[in-house]
Amino acid sequence: MAQQPQISLPAKLINGGIAGMVGVTCVFPIDLAKTRLQNQRSGQQLYKNMMDCLIKTVRSEGYFGMYRGAAVNLTLVTPEKAIKLAANDFFRHQLSKDGGKLTVFKEMLAGCCAGMCQVTITTPMEMLKIQLQDAGRLAAQQRVMPSVVALKMGGTSAVLSRAYNTSPAPQVIRVSAMEITRELLRTKGVTGLYRGLGATLMRDIPFSVVYFPLFAHLHQLGQHSSEDPSVPFYWSFTSGCLAGSIAAVVVSPCDVVKTRLQSLKKGANEETYNGVVDCVRKILRKEGPGAFLKGASCRALVIAPLFGIAQVVYFVGVGEFLLGYSPYNIYSA
């Protein structure tokens, strides 16, 4: 029987890159809705839910408004997903050199290392993407929330008087990722691109610790037998979707904190934060514990197909096929 080839890092990088680009293209509008839902505060809600957000976005910004910030993601998701998936594969390979089966602890350790590696790309990518995604929400907030003056009359409740503004309605400012990058580098240096690094680590390390071991065990359930470890491609997709959605919901509170910290521009009466602890404290005090689950369903809908697609590409072995390492077989990994 032919000996299995050693792990090919270039092939894994190709797999991760292709998977990331396909996945992002499919789910980016949902990711935009997630960012806008997470950033809106109680009492200033422009969007009721994901569908309401997407409909209003299309009406005010056009169809391509749903893809604001997609160019950043498509540019950086290739190295980001490549690092995440390839690093996990690499560390699992290193931890199983003794030939034994990986324990759950070692699987979690490999996922932890992968999560730490990916933030080198994830943090600046998320930083730029959030500014572009949230620009439409800020402009919409200015359009629909004109000045309000409270007039108290005797012992009765306040009567609200609307102050109409004759100036043109604010438009979505078309700022490019390059302009934001240049401004951050000029004013803050390289550290400006890594604002929210702590919150990103808080999100991505636990995500990888939950996702990769869970996916590995779900994927193993689809094997035909111990002698034939091949798995149908649909089982890889289902395992990736299920593991991704569970991990996404688990770390959703950390994602809310990260999004708030990385949003440079704030709307009317929106507070600023001085770090993770200050952000958590202010959200709890002003919006309650439920605020930490804002956009959780959107995030699950983003992550599930994203990682389902990623794992299909990864286990089908597109990179290995392109490099001529193994035959292309769409039915098994």
mmCIF file of C-alpha atoms in Angstrom:
data_model
loop_
_atom_site.group_PDB
_atom_site.id
_atom_site.type_symbol
_atom_site.label_atom_id
_atom_site.label_comp_id
_atom_site.label_asym_id
_atom_site.label_seq_id
_atom_site.Cartn_x
_atom_site.Cartn_y
_atom_site.Cartn_z
ATOM 1 C CA MET A 1 0.000 0.000 0.000
ATOM 2 C CA ALA A 2 1.375 3.435 -0.976
ATOM 3 C CA GLN A 3 2.633 5.574 1.851
ATOM 4 C CA GLN A 4 0.598 8.718 2.515
ATOM 5 C CA PRO A 5 2.431 11.893 1.454
ATOM 6 C CA GLN A 6 3.624 14.295 4.091
ATOM 7 C CA ILE A 7 1.579 17.429 4.747
ATOM 8 C CA SER A 8 2.006 19.976 1.954
ATOM 9 C CA LEU A 9 1.888 23.513 3.344
ATOM 10 C CA PRO A 10 1.604 25.195 -0.118
ATOM 11 C CA ALA A 11 -1.412 22.998 -0.935
ATOM 12 C CA LYS A 12 -3.049 23.838 2.381
ATOM 13 C CA LEU A 13 -2.479 27.566 1.778
ATOM 14 C CA ILE A 14 -4.103 27.287 -1.662
ATOM 15 C CA ASN A 15 -7.063 25.412 -0.187
ATOM 16 C CA GLY A 16 -7.559 27.987 2.563
ATOM 17 C CA GLY A 17 -7.297 30.907 0.132
ATOM 18 C CA ILE A 18 -9.786 29.527 -2.400
ATOM 19 C CA ALA A 19 -12.192 28.514 0.362
ATOM 20 C CA GLY A 20 -12.052 31.963 1.931
ATOM 21 C CA MET A 21 -12.745 33.837 -1.312
ATOM 22 C CA VAL A 22 -15.692 31.608 -2.293
ATOM 23 C CA GLY A 23 -17.174 31.728 1.202
ATOM 24 C CA VAL A 24 -16.888 35.505 1.640
ATOM 25 C CA THR A 25 -18.508 36.176 -1.733
ATOM 26 C CA CYS A 26 -21.499 34.051 -0.712
ATOM 27 C CA VAL A 27 -22.135 35.419 2.789
ATOM 28 C CA PHE A 28 -20.805 38.999 2.826
ATOM 29 C CA PRO A 29 -24.239 40.759 2.844
ATOM 30 C CA ILE A 30 -25.158 38.860 6.022
ATOM 31 C CA ASP A 31 -21.839 39.899 7.560
ATOM 32 C CA LEU A 32 -22.616 43.551 6.755
ATOM 33 C CA ALA A 33 -25.993 43.209 8.493
ATOM 34 C CA LYS A 34 -24.250 41.663 11.510
ATOM 35 C CA THR A 35 -21.858 44.613 11.840
ATOM 36 C CA ARG A 36 -24.640 47.191 11.599
ATOM 37 C CA LEU A 37 -26.877 45.362 14.076
ATOM 38 C CA GLN A 38 -24.027 45.047 16.567
ATOM 39 C CA ASN A 39 -23.174 48.741 16.346
ATOM 40 C CA GLN A 40 -26.661 50.178 16.812
ATOM 41 C CA ARG A 41 -27.524 51.185 20.360
ATOM 42 C CA SER A 42 -30.713 50.771 22.351
ATOM 43 C CA GLY A 43 -33.101 53.644 21.618
ATOM 44 C CA GLN A 44 -31.399 54.346 18.283
ATOM 45 C CA GLN A 45 -32.396 51.226 16.405
ATOM 46 C CA LEU A 46 -32.553 51.723 12.653
ATOM 47 C CA TYR A 47 -32.867 48.025 11.829
ATOM 48 C CA LYS A 48 -35.277 45.515 13.367
ATOM 49 C CA ASN A 49 -33.476 42.410 12.160
ATOM 50 C CA MET A 50 -31.203 41.073 9.450
ATOM 51 C CA MET A 51 -33.778 41.186 6.617
ATOM 52 C CA ASP A 52 -34.887 44.700 7.565
ATOM 53 C CA CYS A 53 -31.242 45.813 7.527
ATOM 54 C CA LEU A 54 -30.577 44.297 4.090
ATOM 55 C CA ILE A 55 -33.780 45.738 2.574
ATOM 56 C CA LYS A 56 -33.027 49.238 3.890
ATOM 57 C CA THR A 57 -29.433 48.963 2.726
ATOM 58 C CA VAL A 58 -30.502 48.086 -0.826
ATOM 59 C CA ARG A 59 -33.071 50.921 -0.858
ATOM 60 C CA SER A 60 -30.649 53.587 0.332
ATOM 61 C CA GLU A 61 -27.319 52.376 -1.087
ATOM 62 C CA GLY A 62 -28.254 50.097 -3.956
ATOM 63 C CA TYR A 63 -27.501 46.404 -4.433
ATOM 64 C CA PHE A 64 -23.735 46.876 -4.196
ATOM 65 C CA GLY A 65 -24.216 48.666 -0.878
ATOM 66 C CA MET A 66 -24.503 45.185 0.639
ATOM 67 C CA TYR A 67 -20.919 44.553 -0.455
ATOM 68 C CA ARG A 68 -19.327 47.633 1.123
ATOM 69 C CA GLY A 69 -15.966 46.476 2.473
ATOM 70 C CA ALA A 70 -16.021 43.263 0.440
ATOM 71 C CA ALA A 71 -12.886 44.254 -1.483
ATOM 72 C CA VAL A 72 -10.907 44.362 1.781
ATOM 73 C CA ASN A 73 -12.197 40.963 2.787
ATOM 74 C CA LEU A 74 -11.565 39.379 -0.592
ATOM 75 C CA THR A 75 -8.025 40.780 -0.597
ATOM 76 C CA LEU A 76 -7.133 39.691 2.925
ATOM 77 C CA VAL A 77 -9.353 36.654 3.445
ATOM 78 C CA THR A 78 -7.013 34.523 1.332
ATOM 79 C CA PRO A 79 -4.052 34.885 3.716
ATOM 80 C CA GLU A 80 -6.390 34.941 6.734
ATOM 81 C CA LYS A 81 -8.210 31.692 5.939
ATOM 82 C CA ALA A 82 -5.025 30.134 4.600
ATOM 83 C CA ILE A 83 -3.210 30.875 7.868
ATOM 84 C CA LYS A 84 -6.132 29.675 10.027
ATOM 85 C CA LEU A 85 -6.756 26.355 8.266
ATOM 86 C CA ALA A 86 -3.150 25.601 7.377
ATOM 87 C CA ALA A 87 -1.895 26.487 10.875
ATOM 88 C CA ASN A 88 -4.431 24.170 12.497
ATOM 89 C CA ASP A 89 -3.462 21.380 10.112
ATOM 90 C CA PHE A 90 0.240 22.045 10.759
ATOM 91 C CA PHE A 91 -0.074 22.006 14.553
ATOM 92 C CA ARG A 92 -2.270 18.903 14.493
ATOM 93 C CA HIS A 93 0.401 17.202 12.375
ATOM 94 C CA GLN A 94 3.148 18.267 14.779
ATOM 95 C CA LEU A 95 1.202 17.150 17.850
ATOM 96 C CA SER A 96 0.474 13.713 16.339
ATOM 97 C CA LYS A 97 4.057 12.876 15.333
ATOM 98 C CA ASP A 98 4.155 10.051 17.831
ATOM 99 C CA GLY A 99 1.612 8.253 15.604
ATOM 100 C CA GLY A 100 -1.116 8.217 18.234
ATOM 101 C CA LYS A 101 -4.593 9.672 17.918
ATOM 102 C CA LEU A 102 -4.911 13.284 19.022
ATOM 103 C CA THR A 103 -6.539 13.809 22.400
ATOM 104 C CA VAL A 104 -9.218 16.490 22.768
ATOM 105 C CA PHE A 105 -6.697 18.625 24.663
ATOM 106 C CA LYS A 106 -4.200 18.456 21.795
ATOM 107 C CA GLU A 107 -6.945 19.250 19.302
ATOM 108 C CA MET A 108 -7.890 22.321 21.352
ATOM 109 C CA LEU A 109 -4.229 23.294 21.644
ATOM 110 C CA ALA A 110 -3.815 23.103 17.868
ATOM 111 C CA GLY A 111 -6.927 25.267 17.417
ATOM 112 C CA CYS A 112 -5.625 27.763 19.979
ATOM 113 C CA CYS A 113 -2.312 28.099 18.105
ATOM 114 C CA ALA A 114 -4.166 28.533 14.809
ATOM 115 C CA GLY A 115 -6.315 31.291 16.303
ATOM 116 C CA MET A 116 -3.247 33.115 17.587
ATOM 117 C CA CYS A 117 -1.574 32.934 14.182
ATOM 118 C CA GLN A 118 -4.511 34.274 12.191
ATOM 119 C CA VAL A 119 -4.954 37.544 14.128
ATOM 120 C CA THR A 120 -1.901 38.987 12.370
ATOM 121 C CA ILE A 121 -4.172 39.311 9.324
ATOM 122 C CA THR A 122 -7.631 39.239 10.921
ATOM 123 C CA THR A 123 -7.274 42.361 13.069
ATOM 124 C CA PRO A 124 -6.376 44.900 10.335
ATOM 125 C CA MET A 125 -8.834 43.221 7.931
ATOM 126 C CA GLU A 126 -11.696 43.511 10.423
ATOM 127 C CA MET A 127 -10.642 47.043 11.350
ATOM 128 C CA LEU A 128 -10.937 48.289 7.764
ATOM 129 C CA LYS A 129 -14.016 46.217 6.926
ATOM 130 C CA ILE A 130 -16.014 47.522 9.892
ATOM 131 C CA GLN A 131 -15.403 51.190 8.959
ATOM 132 C CA LEU A 132 -16.655 50.558 5.416
ATOM 133 C CA GLN A 133 -19.617 48.420 6.483
ATOM 134 C CA ASP A 134 -20.818 50.849 9.152
ATOM 135 C CA ALA A 135 -20.657 54.026 7.034
ATOM 136 C CA GLY A 136 -24.164 53.437 5.672
ATOM 137 C CA ARG A 137 -25.634 52.991 9.158
ATOM 138 C CA LEU A 138 -24.134 56.276 10.357
ATOM 139 C CA ALA A 139 -25.484 58.158 7.338
ATOM 140 C CA ALA A 140 -28.922 56.556 7.760
ATOM 141 C CA GLN A 141 -28.952 57.497 11.443
ATOM 142 C CA GLN A 142 -28.411 61.151 10.557
ATOM 143 C CA ARG A 143 -31.239 61.045 8.009
ATOM 144 C CA VAL A 144 -33.913 59.482 10.210
ATOM 145 C CA MET A 145 -33.028 60.960 13.604
ATOM 146 C CA PRO A 146 -33.400 64.755 13.374
ATOM 147 C CA SER A 147 -32.938 67.038 16.368
ATOM 148 C CA VAL A 148 -35.436 66.495 19.135
ATOM 149 C CA VAL A 149 -36.314 69.114 21.784
ATOM 150 C CA ALA A 150 -38.112 68.054 24.957
ATOM 151 C CA LEU A 151 -40.653 70.568 26.310
ATOM 152 C CA LYS A 152 -41.993 69.861 29.793
ATOM 153 C CA MET A 153 -45.545 71.096 30.374
ATOM 154 C CA GLY A 154 -46.685 71.132 33.997
ATOM 155 C CA GLY A 155 -46.674 67.657 35.516
ATOM 156 C CA THR A 156 -47.364 65.947 32.217
ATOM 157 C CA SER A 157 -44.955 63.875 30.232
ATOM 158 C CA ALA A 158 -42.548 65.515 27.836
ATOM 159 C CA VAL A 159 -43.868 66.602 24.437
ATOM 160 C CA LEU A 160 -41.424 66.058 21.631
ATOM 161 C CA SER A 161 -41.012 68.837 19.074
ATOM 162 C CA ARG A 162 -39.269 67.923 15.809
ATOM 163 C CA ALA A 163 -36.728 70.467 14.541
ATOM 164 C CA TYR A 164 -36.677 70.116 10.768
ATOM 165 C CA ASN A 165 -33.405 70.699 8.968
ATOM 166 C CA THR A 166 -33.497 72.211 5.493
ATOM 167 C CA SER A 167 -29.971 71.039 4.574
ATOM 168 C CA PRO A 168 -29.612 68.062 2.212
ATOM 169 C CA ALA A 169 -29.828 64.598 3.727
ATOM 170 C CA PRO A 170 -26.424 63.163 4.583
ATOM 171 C CA GLN A 171 -25.030 60.780 2.019
ATOM 172 C CA VAL A 172 -22.866 57.722 2.591
ATOM 173 C CA ILE A 173 -19.287 58.961 2.432
ATOM 174 C CA ARG A 174 -17.351 56.871 -0.059
ATOM 175 C CA VAL A 175 -14.092 56.292 1.728
ATOM 176 C CA SER A 176 -11.718 53.651 0.438
ATOM 177 C CA ALA A 177 -9.784 51.148 2.501
ATOM 178 C CA MET A 178 -6.530 52.721 1.293
ATOM 179 C CA GLU A 179 -7.587 56.159 2.572
ATOM 180 C CA ILE A 180 -8.475 54.713 5.976
ATOM 181 C CA THR A 181 -5.175 52.808 6.085
ATOM 182 C CA ARG A 182 -3.137 55.903 5.191
ATOM 183 C CA GLU A 183 -4.928 58.002 7.801
ATOM 184 C CA LEU A 184 -4.447 55.391 10.527
ATOM 185 C CA LEU A 185 -0.761 54.953 9.679
ATOM 186 C CA ARG A 186 -0.275 58.737 9.647
ATOM 187 C CA THR A 187 -2.013 59.391 12.961
ATOM 188 C CA LYS A 188 -1.551 56.160 14.941
ATOM 189 C CA GLY A 189 1.204 54.250 13.188
ATOM 190 C CA VAL A 190 1.048 50.504 12.618
ATOM 191 C CA THR A 191 -0.675 50.053 15.995
ATOM 192 C CA GLY A 192 -3.686 51.919 14.609
ATOM 193 C CA LEU A 193 -4.421 48.975 12.321
ATOM 194 C CA TYR A 194 -4.315 46.645 15.324
ATOM 195 C CA ARG A 195 -6.867 48.471 17.441
ATOM 196 C CA GLY A 196 -9.043 45.855 19.125
ATOM 197 C CA LEU A 197 -6.299 43.222 18.990
ATOM 198 C CA GLY A 198 -7.118 42.008 22.500
ATOM 199 C CA ALA A 199 -10.811 41.612 21.663
ATOM 200 C CA THR A 200 -9.918 39.857 18.403
ATOM 201 C CA LEU A 201 -7.763 37.372 20.320
ATOM 202 C CA MET A 202 -10.624 36.950 22.812
ATOM 203 C CA ARG A 203 -12.895 35.997 19.927
ATOM 204 C CA ASP A 204 -10.662 34.013 17.569
ATOM 205 C CA ILE A 205 -8.790 31.826 20.061
ATOM 206 C CA PRO A 206 -11.949 30.453 21.756
ATOM 207 C CA PHE A 207 -13.586 30.098 18.333
ATOM 208 C CA SER A 208 -10.732 27.960 17.045
ATOM 209 C CA VAL A 209 -10.581 25.981 20.302
ATOM 210 C CA VAL A 210 -14.295 25.108 19.929
ATOM 211 C CA TYR A 211 -14.530 24.835 16.145
ATOM 212 C CA PHE A 212 -11.619 22.615 15.112
ATOM 213 C CA PRO A 213 -12.043 19.765 17.645
ATOM 214 C CA LEU A 214 -15.828 19.812 17.146
ATOM 215 C CA PHE A 215 -15.442 19.707 13.372
ATOM 216 C CA ALA A 216 -12.861 16.901 13.570
ATOM 217 C CA HIS A 217 -15.219 14.714 15.619
ATOM 218 C CA LEU A 218 -18.293 15.485 13.499
ATOM 219 C CA HIS A 219 -16.291 14.822 10.342
ATOM 220 C CA GLN A 220 -15.052 11.502 11.713
ATOM 221 C CA LEU A 221 -18.646 10.357 12.201
ATOM 222 C CA GLY A 222 -19.080 10.416 8.427
ATOM 223 C CA GLN A 223 -16.273 7.938 7.691
ATOM 224 C CA HIS A 224 -17.385 4.783 5.935
ATOM 225 C CA SER A 225 -15.247 2.568 8.194
ATOM 226 C CA SER A 226 -11.897 2.452 9.985
ATOM 227 C CA GLU A 227 -10.430 0.777 6.911
ATOM 228 C CA ASP A 228 -11.971 3.360 4.556
ATOM 229 C CA PRO A 229 -11.620 6.806 6.172
ATOM 230 C CA SER A 230 -13.053 8.680 3.162
ATOM 231 C CA VAL A 231 -15.950 11.058 3.835
ATOM 232 C CA PRO A 232 -18.584 12.283 1.331
ATOM 233 C CA PHE A 233 -18.166 15.945 0.423
ATOM 234 C CA TYR A 234 -21.671 16.798 1.703
ATOM 235 C CA TRP A 235 -20.694 15.450 5.135
ATOM 236 C CA SER A 236 -17.656 17.761 5.192
ATOM 237 C CA PHE A 237 -19.954 20.668 4.313
ATOM 238 C CA THR A 238 -22.522 19.759 6.981
ATOM 239 C CA SER A 239 -19.827 19.257 9.631
ATOM 240 C CA GLY A 240 -18.259 22.623 8.809
ATOM 241 C CA CYS A 241 -21.638 24.392 8.945
ATOM 242 C CA LEU A 242 -22.683 22.840 12.251
ATOM 243 C CA ALA A 243 -19.335 23.296 14.013
ATOM 244 C CA GLY A 244 -19.017 26.845 12.660
ATOM 245 C CA SER A 245 -22.465 27.979 13.763
ATOM 246 C CA ILE A 246 -22.020 26.563 17.286
ATOM 247 C CA ALA A 247 -18.585 28.163 17.702
ATOM 248 C CA ALA A 248 -19.883 31.473 16.285
ATOM 249 C CA VAL A 249 -22.707 31.727 18.811
ATOM 250 C CA VAL A 250 -20.385 30.789 21.690
ATOM 251 C CA VAL A 251 -18.003 33.675 20.959
ATOM 252 C CA SER A 252 -20.670 36.188 19.812
ATOM 253 C CA PRO A 253 -20.293 38.404 22.930
ATOM 254 C CA CYS A 254 -16.576 38.796 22.164
ATOM 255 C CA ASP A 255 -17.443 39.698 18.572
ATOM 256 C CA VAL A 256 -19.784 42.474 19.753
ATOM 257 C CA VAL A 257 -17.021 43.928 21.937
ATOM 258 C CA LYS A 258 -14.508 43.697 19.080
ATOM 259 C CA THR A 259 -16.877 45.427 16.648
ATOM 260 C CA ARG A 260 -17.587 48.279 19.066
ATOM 261 C CA LEU A 261 -13.888 48.808 19.829
ATOM 262 C CA GLN A 262 -12.889 48.826 16.161
ATOM 263 C CA SER A 263 -15.582 51.316 15.060
ATOM 264 C CA LEU A 264 -13.698 54.606 14.754
ATOM 265 C CA LYS A 265 -16.671 56.828 13.882
ATOM 266 C CA LYS A 266 -19.609 57.023 16.240
ATOM 267 C CA GLY A 267 -23.173 58.150 15.679
ATOM 268 C CA ALA A 268 -25.142 60.647 17.745
ATOM 269 C CA ASN A 269 -24.897 59.968 21.500
ATOM 270 C CA GLU A 270 -22.826 56.821 20.957
ATOM 271 C CA GLU A 271 -20.207 56.318 23.653
ATOM 272 C CA THR A 272 -16.514 55.633 23.154
ATOM 273 C CA TYR A 273 -14.600 52.877 24.926
ATOM 274 C CA ASN A 274 -11.194 52.663 26.570
ATOM 275 C CA GLY A 275 -10.390 49.010 26.136
ATOM 276 C CA VAL A 276 -12.172 45.686 26.538
ATOM 277 C CA VAL A 277 -13.096 46.012 30.223
ATOM 278 C CA ASP A 278 -14.506 49.530 29.778
ATOM 279 C CA CYS A 279 -16.511 48.376 26.744
ATOM 280 C CA VAL A 280 -18.005 45.389 28.589
ATOM 281 C CA ARG A 281 -18.881 47.561 31.602
ATOM 282 C CA LYS A 282 -20.607 50.267 29.541
ATOM 283 C CA ILE A 283 -22.573 47.799 27.426
ATOM 284 C CA LEU A 284 -23.802 45.998 30.553
ATOM 285 C CA ARG A 285 -24.767 49.236 32.281
ATOM 286 C CA LYS A 286 -26.485 50.965 29.354
ATOM 287 C CA GLU A 287 -27.868 48.123 27.234
ATOM 288 C CA GLY A 288 -28.002 45.059 29.448
ATOM 289 C CA PRO A 289 -26.655 41.507 28.929
ATOM 290 C CA GLY A 290 -28.829 40.960 25.849
ATOM 291 C CA ALA A 291 -26.704 43.444 23.886
ATOM 292 C CA PHE A 292 -23.858 40.916 23.814
ATOM 293 C CA LEU A 293 -25.957 38.672 21.566
ATOM 294 C CA LYS A 294 -26.720 41.351 18.978
ATOM 295 C CA GLY A 295 -26.122 39.946 15.528
ATOM 296 C CA ALA A 296 -25.561 36.426 16.913
ATOM 297 C CA SER A 297 -27.982 34.828 14.441
ATOM 298 C CA CYS A 298 -26.382 36.773 11.585
ATOM 299 C CA ARG A 299 -22.940 35.666 12.684
ATOM 300 C CA ALA A 300 -24.061 32.033 12.798
ATOM 301 C CA LEU A 301 -25.521 32.411 9.285
ATOM 302 C CA VAL A 302 -22.223 33.911 8.101
ATOM 303 C CA ILE A 303 -19.887 31.413 9.717
ATOM 304 C CA ALA A 304 -21.883 28.244 8.964
ATOM 305 C CA PRO A 305 -21.716 28.340 5.135
ATOM 306 C CA LEU A 306 -18.323 30.066 5.224
ATOM 307 C CA PHE A 307 -16.694 27.165 7.034
ATOM 308 C CA GLY A 308 -18.871 24.586 5.309
ATOM 309 C CA ILE A 309 -17.567 25.796 1.947
ATOM 310 C CA ALA A 310 -14.055 26.104 3.351
ATOM 311 C CA GLN A 311 -13.985 22.523 4.570
ATOM 312 C CA VAL A 312 -15.361 21.131 1.313
ATOM 313 C CA VAL A 313 -12.609 22.884 -0.661
ATOM 314 C CA TYR A 314 -10.064 21.881 1.945
ATOM 315 C CA PHE A 315 -10.963 18.202 2.164
ATOM 316 C CA VAL A 316 -11.632 17.788 -1.545
ATOM 317 C CA GLY A 317 -7.987 18.793 -1.899
ATOM 318 C CA VAL A 318 -8.101 21.477 -4.606
ATOM 319 C CA GLY A 319 -4.601 22.640 -3.651
ATOM 320 C CA GLU A 320 -3.196 19.115 -3.820
ATOM 321 C CA PHE A 321 -4.846 18.615 -7.209
ATOM 322 C CA LEU A 322 -3.423 21.872 -8.588
ATOM 323 C CA LEU A 323 0.044 20.926 -7.360
ATOM 324 C CA GLY A 324 -0.314 17.379 -8.680
ATOM 325 C CA TYR A 325 -0.087 15.643 -5.292
ATOM 326 C CA SER A 326 -3.261 13.568 -5.429
ATOM 327 C CA PRO A 327 -6.138 12.730 -7.771
ATOM 328 C CA TYR A 328 -9.143 15.037 -7.641
ATOM 329 C CA ASN A 329 -12.105 13.273 -6.114
ATOM 330 C CA ILE A 330 -15.150 15.378 -5.315
ATOM 331 C CA TYR A 331 -16.906 12.581 -3.443
ATOM 332 C CA SER A 332 -14.349 12.041 -0.725
ATOM 333 C CA ALA A 333 -11.704 13.990 1.125
#
